[in-house]
Amino acid sequence: MNLKSVGTVPRPVQRLIDQLSRLPGIGPKSASRLTFYLLRAADEQTTTLAEALVLLKSDTSFCSICYNIRSSDADPCAVCSDVNRDTTTLCVVEEPLDVMAIERAGMFDGMYHVLHGSISPVDGIGPDDLKLNQLLDRVNSGDVKEVVIATNPNLSGEATAMYIYQQLSGGRVRVTRLARGLPVGGDLEYADEITLVRALEGRQDM
Amino acid sequence: MNLKSVGTVPRPVQRLIDQLSRLPGIGPKSASRLTFYLLRAADEQTTTLAEALVLLKSDTSFCSICYNIRSSDADPCAVCSDVNRDTTTLCVVEEPLDVMAIERAGMFDGMYHVLHGSISPVDGIGPDDLKLNQLLDRVNSGDVKEVVIATNPNLSGEATAMYIYQQLSGGRVRVTRLARGLPVGGDLEYADEITLVRALEGRQDM
């Protein structure tokens, strides 16, 4: 037996492996495993998945009010057009995924505003690259009483929160921020120093 | 604020999340992350992926000799039609993915035979459900000198290996098996007892 290079993978198989490998968190090994799983699965599963991928782009758009993802056939989005929600509270998030996470928690019944990113000078992303002016317009023209800033607890999320706070402070709206502290179910021993500092600073009476 | 259920995710988004969640190793959270990643990615990436999914089934088939996956337009497959490979050595594997793994190792230049599963009475899979008769036919009619059994080192893989060995022993072909032992880069302390027993049994002079 001598050394031999690859090239025995059929093109349709290699193509799907390559495409799946481009997705975040999916390496070449997972991509192969998924591809060979689909080869054995019913045709229906592969076609339904392909269809869902195509419709993801063609059937969605951004809400004209909160800039969250919405179905193409309904503007404003389900949240913005829900008359049972509290229009005086506005939760500001970076991404549509964050809206989903907060909705899943099932505790918030106010409105959202999706910035589509965070201020990050090193990446060349300034306030004008985000939906920040739209946020200020909304706050200034509507009946908003509280803006809950729910940007990520990292450097660019903090910078974005500070920017929003500066723009809105002195106005008539209350500006709040999600609490920082120990994650529920987490282990104190594994918490990083900054989280512990925040948890101590924000300690509450029992 | 009162408790509120979800239902704010647009249908095209929820549909893709559901479809991705059906894939092995992808939970609802990863599925959401992938979906929102694709929403932000270029249209080209989504359509290319959808296309690759459709072509995976339409453009592939099984090789009529080794039963590995092949392009629809080329039977026998790239390995079986390669005149530079050693036709006297036949490596028996459970799945097409195993062929890929062995090819990637780049050490084997013989032929393959893909069983498409392993003998597992509890799952109702017997010898006739696999490409075992086709294997015996191939061994008996061809110029095969050695059959390398590369089934998985688990219960059903062992059962399959034993079955093949019984069918072929006493014949003119040599039947071998991939070595069992410590995985390279692994830690002896983390090896399970059976692996250690096999590593000891198969110990070699230095």
PDB file of N, CA and C in Angstrom, chain A residues 1-4 8-13 15-16 19 22 24 32 34 36-41 43-46 48 50 53-57 59-60 69-71 79 82 85 95-97 100 103 106-109, chain B residues 1-4 8-10 12-13 15-16 19 22-24 32 34 36-41 43-46 48-50 53-57 59-60 69-71 79 82 85 95-97 100 103 106-109:
ATOM      1  N   MET A   1       0.834  -1.208   0.000  1.00  0.00           N
ATOM      2  CA  MET A   1       0.000   0.000   0.000  1.00  0.00           C
ATOM      3  C   MET A   1       0.867   1.256   0.000  1.00  0.00           C
ATOM      4  N   ASN A   2       0.525   2.225  -0.825  1.00  0.00           N
ATOM      5  CA  ASN A   2       1.287   3.479  -0.825  1.00  0.00           C
ATOM      6  C   ASN A   2       0.372   4.650  -0.471  1.00  0.00           C
ATOM      7  N   LEU A   3       0.979   5.790  -0.234  1.00  0.00           N
ATOM      8  CA  LEU A   3       0.201   6.976   0.125  1.00  0.00           C
ATOM      9  C   LEU A   3      -0.658   7.423  -1.054  1.00  0.00           C
ATOM     10  N   LYS A   4      -1.885   7.817  -0.739  1.00  0.00           N
ATOM     11  CA  LYS A   4      -2.817   8.171  -1.810  1.00  0.00           C
ATOM     12  C   LYS A   4      -3.672   9.350  -1.337  1.00  0.00           C
ATOM     13  N   THR A   8     -12.090  10.961  -3.821  1.00  0.00           N
ATOM     14  CA  THR A   8     -13.025   9.887  -4.135  1.00  0.00           C
ATOM     15  C   THR A   8     -14.436  10.237  -3.673  1.00  0.00           C
ATOM     16  N   VAL A   9     -14.618  11.426  -3.102  1.00  0.00           N
ATOM     17  CA  VAL A   9     -15.949  11.835  -2.655  1.00  0.00           C
ATOM     18  C   VAL A   9     -16.714  12.411  -3.842  1.00  0.00           C
ATOM     19  N   PRO A  10     -17.927  11.881  -4.125  1.00  0.00           N
ATOM     20  CA  PRO A  10     -18.686  12.412  -5.273  1.00  0.00           C
ATOM     21  C   PRO A  10     -18.947  13.916  -5.115  1.00  0.00           C
ATOM     22  N   ARG A  11     -18.960  14.626  -6.253  1.00  0.00           N
ATOM     23  CA  ARG A  11     -19.123  16.084  -6.222  1.00  0.00           C
ATOM     24  C   ARG A  11     -20.368  16.544  -5.460  1.00  0.00           C
ATOM     25  N   PRO A  12     -21.564  15.937  -5.677  1.00  0.00           N
ATOM     26  CA  PRO A  12     -22.748  16.431  -4.960  1.00  0.00           C
ATOM     27  C   PRO A  12     -22.582  16.317  -3.444  1.00  0.00           C
ATOM     28  N   VAL A  13     -21.854  15.290  -2.998  1.00  0.00           N
ATOM     29  CA  VAL A  13     -21.635  15.093  -1.572  1.00  0.00           C
ATOM     30  C   VAL A  13     -20.655  16.151  -1.060  1.00  0.00           C
ATOM     31  N   ARG A  15     -19.969  18.992  -2.322  1.00  0.00           N
ATOM     32  CA  ARG A  15     -20.546  20.339  -2.411  1.00  0.00           C
ATOM     33  C   ARG A  15     -21.378  20.652  -1.164  1.00  0.00           C
ATOM     34  N   LEU A  16     -22.199  19.688  -0.732  1.00  0.00           N
ATOM     35  CA  LEU A  16     -23.022  19.951   0.455  1.00  0.00           C
ATOM     36  C   LEU A  16     -22.149  20.052   1.708  1.00  0.00           C
ATOM     37  N   GLN A  19     -20.709  23.491   1.716  1.00  0.00           N
ATOM     38  CA  GLN A  19     -21.695  24.523   2.045  1.00  0.00           C
ATOM     39  C   GLN A  19     -22.048  24.489   3.534  1.00  0.00           C
ATOM     40  N   ARG A  22     -19.527  26.089   5.850  1.00  0.00           N
ATOM     41  CA  ARG A  22     -19.479  27.558   5.887  1.00  0.00           C
ATOM     42  C   ARG A  22     -20.323  28.111   7.032  1.00  0.00           C
ATOM     43  N   PRO A  24     -21.640  28.832  10.819  1.00  0.00           N
ATOM     44  CA  PRO A  24     -20.904  28.999  12.066  1.00  0.00           C
ATOM     45  C   PRO A  24     -21.128  27.817  13.009  1.00  0.00           C
ATOM     46  N   SER A  32     -19.747  16.639   7.312  1.00  0.00           N
ATOM     47  CA  SER A  32     -19.780  15.307   6.692  1.00  0.00           C
ATOM     48  C   SER A  32     -20.871  14.465   7.334  1.00  0.00           C
ATOM     49  N   LEU A  34     -23.583  15.370   8.892  1.00  0.00           N
ATOM     50  CA  LEU A  34     -24.912  15.831   8.493  1.00  0.00           C
ATOM     51  C   LEU A  34     -25.230  15.404   7.068  1.00  0.00           C
ATOM     52  N   PHE A  36     -24.049  12.848   5.317  1.00  0.00           N
ATOM     53  CA  PHE A  36     -24.318  11.418   5.195  1.00  0.00           C
ATOM     54  C   PHE A  36     -25.599  11.017   5.914  1.00  0.00           C
ATOM     55  N   TYR A  37     -25.945  11.789   6.938  1.00  0.00           N
ATOM     56  CA  TYR A  37     -27.251  11.568   7.570  1.00  0.00           C
ATOM     57  C   TYR A  37     -28.360  11.853   6.554  1.00  0.00           C
ATOM     58  N   LEU A  38     -28.234  12.977   5.846  1.00  0.00           N
ATOM     59  CA  LEU A  38     -29.274  13.352   4.875  1.00  0.00           C
ATOM     60  C   LEU A  38     -29.335  12.370   3.707  1.00  0.00           C
ATOM     61  N   LEU A  39     -28.191  11.798   3.348  1.00  0.00           N
ATOM     62  CA  LEU A  39     -28.173  10.799   2.269  1.00  0.00           C
ATOM     63  C   LEU A  39     -29.036   9.595   2.632  1.00  0.00           C
ATOM     64  N   ARG A  40     -29.081   9.262   3.917  1.00  0.00           N
ATOM     65  CA  ARG A  40     -29.858   8.116   4.363  1.00  0.00           C
ATOM     66  C   ARG A  40     -31.287   8.496   4.724  1.00  0.00           C
ATOM     67  N   ALA A  41     -31.529   9.779   5.005  1.00  0.00           N
ATOM     68  CA  ALA A  41     -32.858  10.215   5.419  1.00  0.00           C
ATOM     69  C   ALA A  41     -33.824  10.206   4.237  1.00  0.00           C
ATOM     70  N   ASP A  43     -36.240  11.487   1.313  1.00  0.00           N
ATOM     71  CA  ASP A  43     -36.111  12.614   0.385  1.00  0.00           C
ATOM     72  C   ASP A  43     -36.860  13.829   0.905  1.00  0.00           C
ATOM     73  N   GLU A  44     -38.008  13.563   1.521  1.00  0.00           N
ATOM     74  CA  GLU A  44     -38.870  14.638   2.023  1.00  0.00           C
ATOM     75  C   GLU A  44     -38.101  15.588   2.943  1.00  0.00           C
ATOM     76  N   GLN A  45     -37.248  15.015   3.820  1.00  0.00           N
ATOM     77  CA  GLN A  45     -36.546  15.865   4.779  1.00  0.00           C
ATOM     78  C   GLN A  45     -35.609  16.845   4.076  1.00  0.00           C
ATOM     79  N   THR A  46     -34.892  16.347   3.067  1.00  0.00           N
ATOM     80  CA  THR A  46     -33.945  17.204   2.353  1.00  0.00           C
ATOM     81  C   THR A  46     -34.676  18.293   1.579  1.00  0.00           C
ATOM     82  N   THR A  48     -37.722  19.521   2.132  1.00  0.00           N
ATOM     83  CA  THR A  48     -38.372  20.474   3.037  1.00  0.00           C
ATOM     84  C   THR A  48     -37.348  21.461   3.583  1.00  0.00           C
ATOM     85  N   ALA A  50     -34.493  22.341   2.123  1.00  0.00           N
ATOM     86  CA  ALA A  50     -34.084  23.223   1.023  1.00  0.00           C
ATOM     87  C   ALA A  50     -35.130  24.309   0.795  1.00  0.00           C
ATOM     88  N   LEU A  53     -35.071  26.954   3.450  1.00  0.00           N
ATOM     89  CA  LEU A  53     -33.939  27.860   3.251  1.00  0.00           C
ATOM     90  C   LEU A  53     -34.273  28.942   2.236  1.00  0.00           C
ATOM     91  N   VAL A  54     -34.916  28.528   1.133  1.00  0.00           N
ATOM     92  CA  VAL A  54     -35.263  29.493   0.084  1.00  0.00           C
ATOM     93  C   VAL A  54     -36.296  30.484   0.601  1.00  0.00           C
ATOM     94  N   LEU A  55     -37.315  29.965   1.303  1.00  0.00           N
ATOM     95  CA  LEU A  55     -38.393  30.833   1.793  1.00  0.00           C
ATOM     96  C   LEU A  55     -37.936  31.760   2.909  1.00  0.00           C
ATOM     97  N   LEU A  56     -36.848  31.362   3.608  1.00  0.00           N
ATOM     98  CA  LEU A  56     -36.355  32.196   4.708  1.00  0.00           C
ATOM     99  C   LEU A  56     -36.094  33.613   4.215  1.00  0.00           C
ATOM    100  N   LYS A  57     -35.487  33.728   3.037  1.00  0.00           N
ATOM    101  CA  LYS A  57     -35.156  35.045   2.511  1.00  0.00           C
ATOM    102  C   LYS A  57     -36.330  35.668   1.769  1.00  0.00           C
ATOM    103  N   ASP A  59     -39.553  35.186   2.024  1.00  0.00           N
ATOM    104  CA  ASP A  59     -40.791  35.462   2.768  1.00  0.00           C
ATOM    105  C   ASP A  59     -40.598  36.284   4.036  1.00  0.00           C
ATOM    106  N   THR A  60     -39.400  36.870   4.213  1.00  0.00           N
ATOM    107  CA  THR A  60     -39.203  37.701   5.408  1.00  0.00           C
ATOM    108  C   THR A  60     -38.697  39.081   5.025  1.00  0.00           C
ATOM    109  N   ILE A  69     -37.198  40.970  12.406  1.00  0.00           N
ATOM    110  CA  ILE A  69     -37.613  40.164  11.262  1.00  0.00           C
ATOM    111  C   ILE A  69     -39.125  39.976  11.316  1.00  0.00           C
ATOM    112  N   ARG A  70     -39.785  40.053  10.156  1.00  0.00           N
ATOM    113  CA  ARG A  70     -41.226  39.810  10.118  1.00  0.00           C
ATOM    114  C   ARG A  70     -41.553  39.018   8.849  1.00  0.00           C
ATOM    115  N   SER A  71     -42.748  38.416   8.800  1.00  0.00           N
ATOM    116  CA  SER A  71     -43.222  37.787   7.569  1.00  0.00           C
ATOM    117  C   SER A  71     -43.439  38.881   6.532  1.00  0.00           C
ATOM    118  N   VAL A  79     -45.365  41.692  16.979  1.00  0.00           N
ATOM    119  CA  VAL A  79     -45.261  42.390  18.264  1.00  0.00           C
ATOM    120  C   VAL A  79     -45.799  43.811  18.123  1.00  0.00           C
ATOM    121  N   ASP A  82     -49.534  44.083  17.938  1.00  0.00           N
ATOM    122  CA  ASP A  82     -50.303  43.456  19.017  1.00  0.00           C
ATOM    123  C   ASP A  82     -50.842  44.543  19.953  1.00  0.00           C
ATOM    124  N   ARG A  85     -50.073  44.662  23.896  1.00  0.00           N
ATOM    125  CA  ARG A  85     -48.753  44.901  24.483  1.00  0.00           C
ATOM    126  C   ARG A  85     -48.628  46.336  24.974  1.00  0.00           C
ATOM    127  N   GLU A  95     -29.860  42.224  18.182  1.00  0.00           N
ATOM    128  CA  GLU A  95     -30.213  41.340  17.073  1.00  0.00           C
ATOM    129  C   GLU A  95     -31.621  40.755  17.219  1.00  0.00           C
ATOM    130  N   PRO A  96     -32.230  40.330  16.099  1.00  0.00           N
ATOM    131  CA  PRO A  96     -33.540  39.667  16.176  1.00  0.00           C
ATOM    132  C   PRO A  96     -33.521  38.449  17.114  1.00  0.00           C
ATOM    133  N   LEU A  97     -32.378  37.741  17.138  1.00  0.00           N
ATOM    134  CA  LEU A  97     -32.256  36.567  17.994  1.00  0.00           C
ATOM    135  C   LEU A  97     -32.481  36.929  19.462  1.00  0.00           C
ATOM    136  N   MET A 100     -36.118  37.021  20.315  1.00  0.00           N
ATOM    137  CA  MET A 100     -36.605  35.661  20.529  1.00  0.00           C
ATOM    138  C   MET A 100     -36.287  35.163  21.928  1.00  0.00           C
ATOM    139  N   GLU A 103     -38.521  36.967  24.413  1.00  0.00           N
ATOM    140  CA  GLU A 103     -39.897  36.470  24.283  1.00  0.00           C
ATOM    141  C   GLU A 103     -40.030  35.088  24.909  1.00  0.00           C
ATOM    142  N   GLY A 106     -40.715  35.034  28.433  1.00  0.00           N
ATOM    143  CA  GLY A 106     -42.142  35.220  28.704  1.00  0.00           C
ATOM    144  C   GLY A 106     -42.471  36.225  29.795  1.00  0.00           C
ATOM    145  N   MET A 107     -41.564  37.158  30.078  1.00  0.00           N
ATOM    146  CA  MET A 107     -41.783  38.086  31.191  1.00  0.00           C
ATOM    147  C   MET A 107     -42.048  39.503  30.692  1.00  0.00           C
ATOM    148  N   PHE A 108     -41.703  39.779  29.446  1.00  0.00           N
ATOM    149  CA  PHE A 108     -41.737  41.148  28.944  1.00  0.00           C
ATOM    150  C   PHE A 108     -42.904  41.312  27.972  1.00  0.00           C
ATOM    151  N   ASP A 109     -43.753  42.275  28.191  1.00  0.00           N
ATOM    152  CA  ASP A 109     -44.854  42.457  27.242  1.00  0.00           C
ATOM    153  C   ASP A 109     -44.846  43.848  26.617  1.00  0.00           C
TER     154      ASP A 109
ATOM    155  N   MET B   1     -46.034  44.463  33.749  1.00  0.00           N
ATOM    156  CA  MET B   1     -45.726  43.387  32.786  1.00  0.00           C
ATOM    157  C   MET B   1     -46.344  42.070  33.251  1.00  0.00           C
ATOM    158  N   ASN B   2     -46.990  41.368  32.365  1.00  0.00           N
ATOM    159  CA  ASN B   2     -47.538  40.066  32.743  1.00  0.00           C
ATOM    160  C   ASN B   2     -46.927  38.960  31.876  1.00  0.00           C
ATOM    161  N   LEU B   3     -47.213  37.734  32.263  1.00  0.00           N
ATOM    162  CA  LEU B   3     -46.671  36.603  31.501  1.00  0.00           C
ATOM    163  C   LEU B   3     -47.273  36.555  30.112  1.00  0.00           C
ATOM    164  N   LYS B   4     -46.434  36.246  29.130  1.00  0.00           N
ATOM    165  CA  LYS B   4     -46.899  36.262  27.753  1.00  0.00           C
ATOM    166  C   LYS B   4     -46.235  35.123  26.998  1.00  0.00           C
ATOM    167  N   THR B   8     -44.250  35.127  18.341  1.00  0.00           N
ATOM    168  CA  THR B   8     -43.878  36.338  17.630  1.00  0.00           C
ATOM    169  C   THR B   8     -42.807  36.072  16.574  1.00  0.00           C
ATOM    170  N   VAL B   9     -42.409  34.808  16.446  1.00  0.00           N
ATOM    171  CA  VAL B   9     -41.403  34.462  15.439  1.00  0.00           C
ATOM    172  C   VAL B   9     -42.103  34.284  14.092  1.00  0.00           C
ATOM    173  N   PRO B  10     -41.654  34.979  13.030  1.00  0.00           N
ATOM    174  CA  PRO B  10     -42.302  34.831  11.729  1.00  0.00           C
ATOM    175  C   PRO B  10     -42.246  33.374  11.245  1.00  0.00           C
ATOM    176  N   PRO B  12     -41.659  31.874   8.313  1.00  0.00           N
ATOM    177  CA  PRO B  12     -40.506  31.378   7.539  1.00  0.00           C
ATOM    178  C   PRO B  12     -39.288  31.125   8.426  1.00  0.00           C
ATOM    179  N   VAL B  13     -39.149  31.928   9.480  1.00  0.00           N
ATOM    180  CA  VAL B  13     -38.023  31.752  10.393  1.00  0.00           C
ATOM    181  C   VAL B  13     -38.233  30.495  11.243  1.00  0.00           C
ATOM    182  N   ARG B  15     -40.047  27.954  10.592  1.00  0.00           N
ATOM    183  CA  ARG B  15     -40.001  26.757   9.759  1.00  0.00           C
ATOM    184  C   ARG B  15     -38.561  26.267   9.569  1.00  0.00           C
ATOM    185  N   LEU B  16     -37.647  27.196   9.283  1.00  0.00           N
ATOM    186  CA  LEU B  16     -36.255  26.773   9.102  1.00  0.00           C
ATOM    187  C   LEU B  16     -35.655  26.275  10.418  1.00  0.00           C
ATOM    188  N   GLN B  19     -36.827  22.775  10.864  1.00  0.00           N
ATOM    189  CA  GLN B  19     -36.181  21.833   9.955  1.00  0.00           C
ATOM    190  C   GLN B  19     -34.734  21.564  10.371  1.00  0.00           C
ATOM    191  N   ARG B  22     -34.265  19.177  13.255  1.00  0.00           N
ATOM    192  CA  ARG B  22     -34.445  17.746  12.977  1.00  0.00           C
ATOM    193  C   ARG B  22     -33.118  17.054  12.698  1.00  0.00           C
ATOM    194  N   LEU B  23     -32.078  17.834  12.375  1.00  0.00           N
ATOM    195  CA  LEU B  23     -30.783  17.239  12.045  1.00  0.00           C
ATOM    196  C   LEU B  23     -30.086  16.753  13.320  1.00  0.00           C
ATOM    197  N   PRO B  24     -29.324  15.653  13.200  1.00  0.00           N
ATOM    198  CA  PRO B  24     -28.665  15.116  14.389  1.00  0.00           C
ATOM    199  C   PRO B  24     -27.603  16.074  14.911  1.00  0.00           C
ATOM    200  N   SER B  32     -31.670  27.992  15.893  1.00  0.00           N
ATOM    201  CA  SER B  32     -31.997  29.420  15.876  1.00  0.00           C
ATOM    202  C   SER B  32     -30.788  30.228  15.448  1.00  0.00           C
ATOM    203  N   LEU B  34     -28.195  29.348  13.681  1.00  0.00           N
ATOM    204  CA  LEU B  34     -27.913  29.161  12.262  1.00  0.00           C
ATOM    205  C   LEU B  34     -28.900  29.951  11.403  1.00  0.00           C
ATOM    206  N   PHE B  36     -30.661  32.665  12.139  1.00  0.00           N
ATOM    207  CA  PHE B  36     -30.434  34.109  12.185  1.00  0.00           C
ATOM    208  C   PHE B  36     -29.118  34.482  11.526  1.00  0.00           C
ATOM    209  N   TYR B  37     -28.167  33.557  11.547  1.00  0.00           N
ATOM    210  CA  TYR B  37     -26.940  33.786  10.786  1.00  0.00           C
ATOM    211  C   TYR B  37     -27.261  33.885   9.293  1.00  0.00           C
ATOM    212  N   LEU B  38     -28.078  32.946   8.808  1.00  0.00           N
ATOM    213  CA  LEU B  38     -28.415  32.942   7.378  1.00  0.00           C
ATOM    214  C   LEU B  38     -29.239  34.168   6.986  1.00  0.00           C
ATOM    215  N   LEU B  39     -30.063  34.638   7.906  1.00  0.00           N
ATOM    216  CA  LEU B  39     -30.852  35.841   7.627  1.00  0.00           C
ATOM    217  C   LEU B  39     -29.944  37.036   7.346  1.00  0.00           C
ATOM    218  N   ARG B  40     -28.799  37.068   7.993  1.00  0.00           N
ATOM    219  CA  ARG B  40     -27.863  38.176   7.801  1.00  0.00           C
ATOM    220  C   ARG B  40     -26.874  37.904   6.678  1.00  0.00           C
ATOM    221  N   ALA B  41     -26.691  36.643   6.324  1.00  0.00           N
ATOM    222  CA  ALA B  41     -25.710  36.295   5.297  1.00  0.00           C
ATOM    223  C   ALA B  41     -26.221  36.695   3.908  1.00  0.00           C
ATOM    224  N   ASP B  43     -27.636  36.433   0.195  1.00  0.00           N
ATOM    225  CA  ASP B  43     -28.638  35.548  -0.398  1.00  0.00           C
ATOM    226  C   ASP B  43     -27.976  34.348  -1.062  1.00  0.00           C
ATOM    227  N   GLU B  44     -26.820  34.611  -1.675  1.00  0.00           N
ATOM    228  CA  GLU B  44     -26.093  33.583  -2.428  1.00  0.00           C
ATOM    229  C   GLU B  44     -25.825  32.357  -1.543  1.00  0.00           C
ATOM    230  N   GLN B  45     -25.447  32.600  -0.273  1.00  0.00           N
ATOM    231  CA  GLN B  45     -25.109  31.474   0.596  1.00  0.00           C
ATOM    232  C   GLN B  45     -26.313  30.564   0.839  1.00  0.00           C
ATOM    233  N   THR B  46     -27.467  31.183   1.071  1.00  0.00           N
ATOM    234  CA  THR B  46     -28.674  30.394   1.342  1.00  0.00           C
ATOM    235  C   THR B  46     -29.098  29.604   0.112  1.00  0.00           C
ATOM    236  N   THR B  48     -27.246  28.706  -2.478  1.00  0.00           N
ATOM    237  CA  THR B  48     -26.267  27.660  -2.814  1.00  0.00           C
ATOM    238  C   THR B  48     -26.454  26.449  -1.913  1.00  0.00           C
ATOM    239  N   LEU B  49     -26.723  26.710  -0.642  1.00  0.00           N
ATOM    240  CA  LEU B  49     -26.945  25.616   0.303  1.00  0.00           C
ATOM    241  C   LEU B  49     -28.207  24.834  -0.059  1.00  0.00           C
ATOM    242  N   ALA B  50     -29.279  25.557  -0.387  1.00  0.00           N
ATOM    243  CA  ALA B  50     -30.531  24.899  -0.766  1.00  0.00           C
ATOM    244  C   ALA B  50     -30.329  24.035  -2.004  1.00  0.00           C
ATOM    245  N   LEU B  53     -28.451  20.873  -1.299  1.00  0.00           N
ATOM    246  CA  LEU B  53     -29.320  19.902  -0.632  1.00  0.00           C
ATOM    247  C   LEU B  53     -30.143  19.128  -1.657  1.00  0.00           C
ATOM    248  N   VAL B  54     -30.693  19.853  -2.616  1.00  0.00           N
ATOM    249  CA  VAL B  54     -31.534  19.201  -3.629  1.00  0.00           C
ATOM    250  C   VAL B  54     -30.693  18.262  -4.490  1.00  0.00           C
ATOM    251  N   LEU B  55     -29.499  18.752  -4.907  1.00  0.00           N
ATOM    252  CA  LEU B  55     -28.644  17.951  -5.786  1.00  0.00           C
ATOM    253  C   LEU B  55     -28.056  16.746  -5.073  1.00  0.00           C
ATOM    254  N   LEU B  56     -27.955  16.814  -3.736  1.00  0.00           N
ATOM    255  CA  LEU B  56     -27.386  15.699  -2.970  1.00  0.00           C
ATOM    256  C   LEU B  56     -28.115  14.405  -3.306  1.00  0.00           C
ATOM    257  N   LYS B  57     -29.456  14.490  -3.374  1.00  0.00           N
ATOM    258  CA  LYS B  57     -30.236  13.287  -3.645  1.00  0.00           C
ATOM    259  C   LYS B  57     -30.341  13.002  -5.137  1.00  0.00           C
ATOM    260  N   ASP B  59     -28.404  13.845  -7.646  1.00  0.00           N
ATOM    261  CA  ASP B  59     -27.171  13.598  -8.397  1.00  0.00           C
ATOM    262  C   ASP B  59     -26.295  12.488  -7.828  1.00  0.00           C
ATOM    263  N   THR B  60     -26.831  11.722  -6.857  1.00  0.00           N
ATOM    264  CA  THR B  60     -26.018  10.634  -6.321  1.00  0.00           C
ATOM    265  C   THR B  60     -26.767   9.308  -6.386  1.00  0.00           C
ATOM    266  N   ILE B  69     -21.469   5.673  -2.011  1.00  0.00           N
ATOM    267  CA  ILE B  69     -22.134   6.764  -2.723  1.00  0.00           C
ATOM    268  C   ILE B  69     -21.290   7.149  -3.937  1.00  0.00           C
ATOM    269  N   ARG B  70     -21.944   7.417  -5.072  1.00  0.00           N
ATOM    270  CA  ARG B  70     -21.210   7.868  -6.261  1.00  0.00           C
ATOM    271  C   ARG B  70     -22.031   8.946  -6.960  1.00  0.00           C
ATOM    272  N   SER B  71     -21.401   9.688  -7.861  1.00  0.00           N
ATOM    273  CA  SER B  71     -22.132  10.627  -8.703  1.00  0.00           C
ATOM    274  C   SER B  71     -23.033   9.832  -9.637  1.00  0.00           C
ATOM    275  N   VAL B  79     -13.470   5.114  -6.919  1.00  0.00           N
ATOM    276  CA  VAL B  79     -12.509   4.139  -6.378  1.00  0.00           C
ATOM    277  C   VAL B  79     -12.518   2.868  -7.226  1.00  0.00           C
ATOM    278  N   ASP B  82     -10.811   3.175 -10.568  1.00  0.00           N
ATOM    279  CA  ASP B  82      -9.429   3.666 -10.548  1.00  0.00           C
ATOM    280  C   ASP B  82      -8.488   2.487 -10.805  1.00  0.00           C
ATOM    281  N   ARG B  85      -5.560   1.403  -8.281  1.00  0.00           N
ATOM    282  CA  ARG B  85      -5.755   0.864  -6.936  1.00  0.00           C
ATOM    283  C   ARG B  85      -5.577  -0.658  -6.927  1.00  0.00           C
ATOM    284  N   GLU B  95     -20.468   2.174   6.689  1.00  0.00           N
ATOM    285  CA  GLU B  95     -21.112   3.321   6.060  1.00  0.00           C
ATOM    286  C   GLU B  95     -20.193   4.046   5.075  1.00  0.00           C
ATOM    287  N   PRO B  96     -20.778   4.777   4.116  1.00  0.00           N
ATOM    288  CA  PRO B  96     -19.968   5.579   3.198  1.00  0.00           C
ATOM    289  C   PRO B  96     -19.042   6.560   3.927  1.00  0.00           C
ATOM    290  N   LEU B  97     -19.513   7.079   5.068  1.00  0.00           N
ATOM    291  CA  LEU B  97     -18.713   8.020   5.858  1.00  0.00           C
ATOM    292  C   LEU B  97     -17.394   7.379   6.288  1.00  0.00           C
ATOM    293  N   MET B 100     -14.815   7.599   3.607  1.00  0.00           N
ATOM    294  CA  MET B 100     -14.234   8.939   3.607  1.00  0.00           C
ATOM    295  C   MET B 100     -13.149   9.072   4.657  1.00  0.00           C
ATOM    296  N   GLU B 103     -10.097   7.090   3.533  1.00  0.00           N
ATOM    297  CA  GLU B 103      -9.448   7.780   2.420  1.00  0.00           C
ATOM    298  C   GLU B 103      -8.673   8.994   2.922  1.00  0.00           C
ATOM    299  N   GLY B 106      -5.314   8.361   4.048  1.00  0.00           N
ATOM    300  CA  GLY B 106      -4.370   8.325   2.934  1.00  0.00           C
ATOM    301  C   GLY B 106      -3.394   7.167   2.926  1.00  0.00           C
ATOM    302  N   MET B 107      -3.725   6.076   3.623  1.00  0.00           N
ATOM    303  CA  MET B 107      -2.796   4.965   3.742  1.00  0.00           C
ATOM    304  C   MET B 107      -3.255   3.746   2.959  1.00  0.00           C
ATOM    305  N   PHE B 108      -4.533   3.721   2.606  1.00  0.00           N
ATOM    306  CA  PHE B 108      -5.104   2.514   2.010  1.00  0.00           C
ATOM    307  C   PHE B 108      -5.349   2.740   0.524  1.00  0.00           C
ATOM    308  N   ASP B 109      -4.837   1.856  -0.315  1.00  0.00           N
ATOM    309  CA  ASP B 109      -5.083   2.051  -1.747  1.00  0.00           C
ATOM    310  C   ASP B 109      -5.799   0.848  -2.371  1.00  0.00           C
TER     311      ASP B 109
END
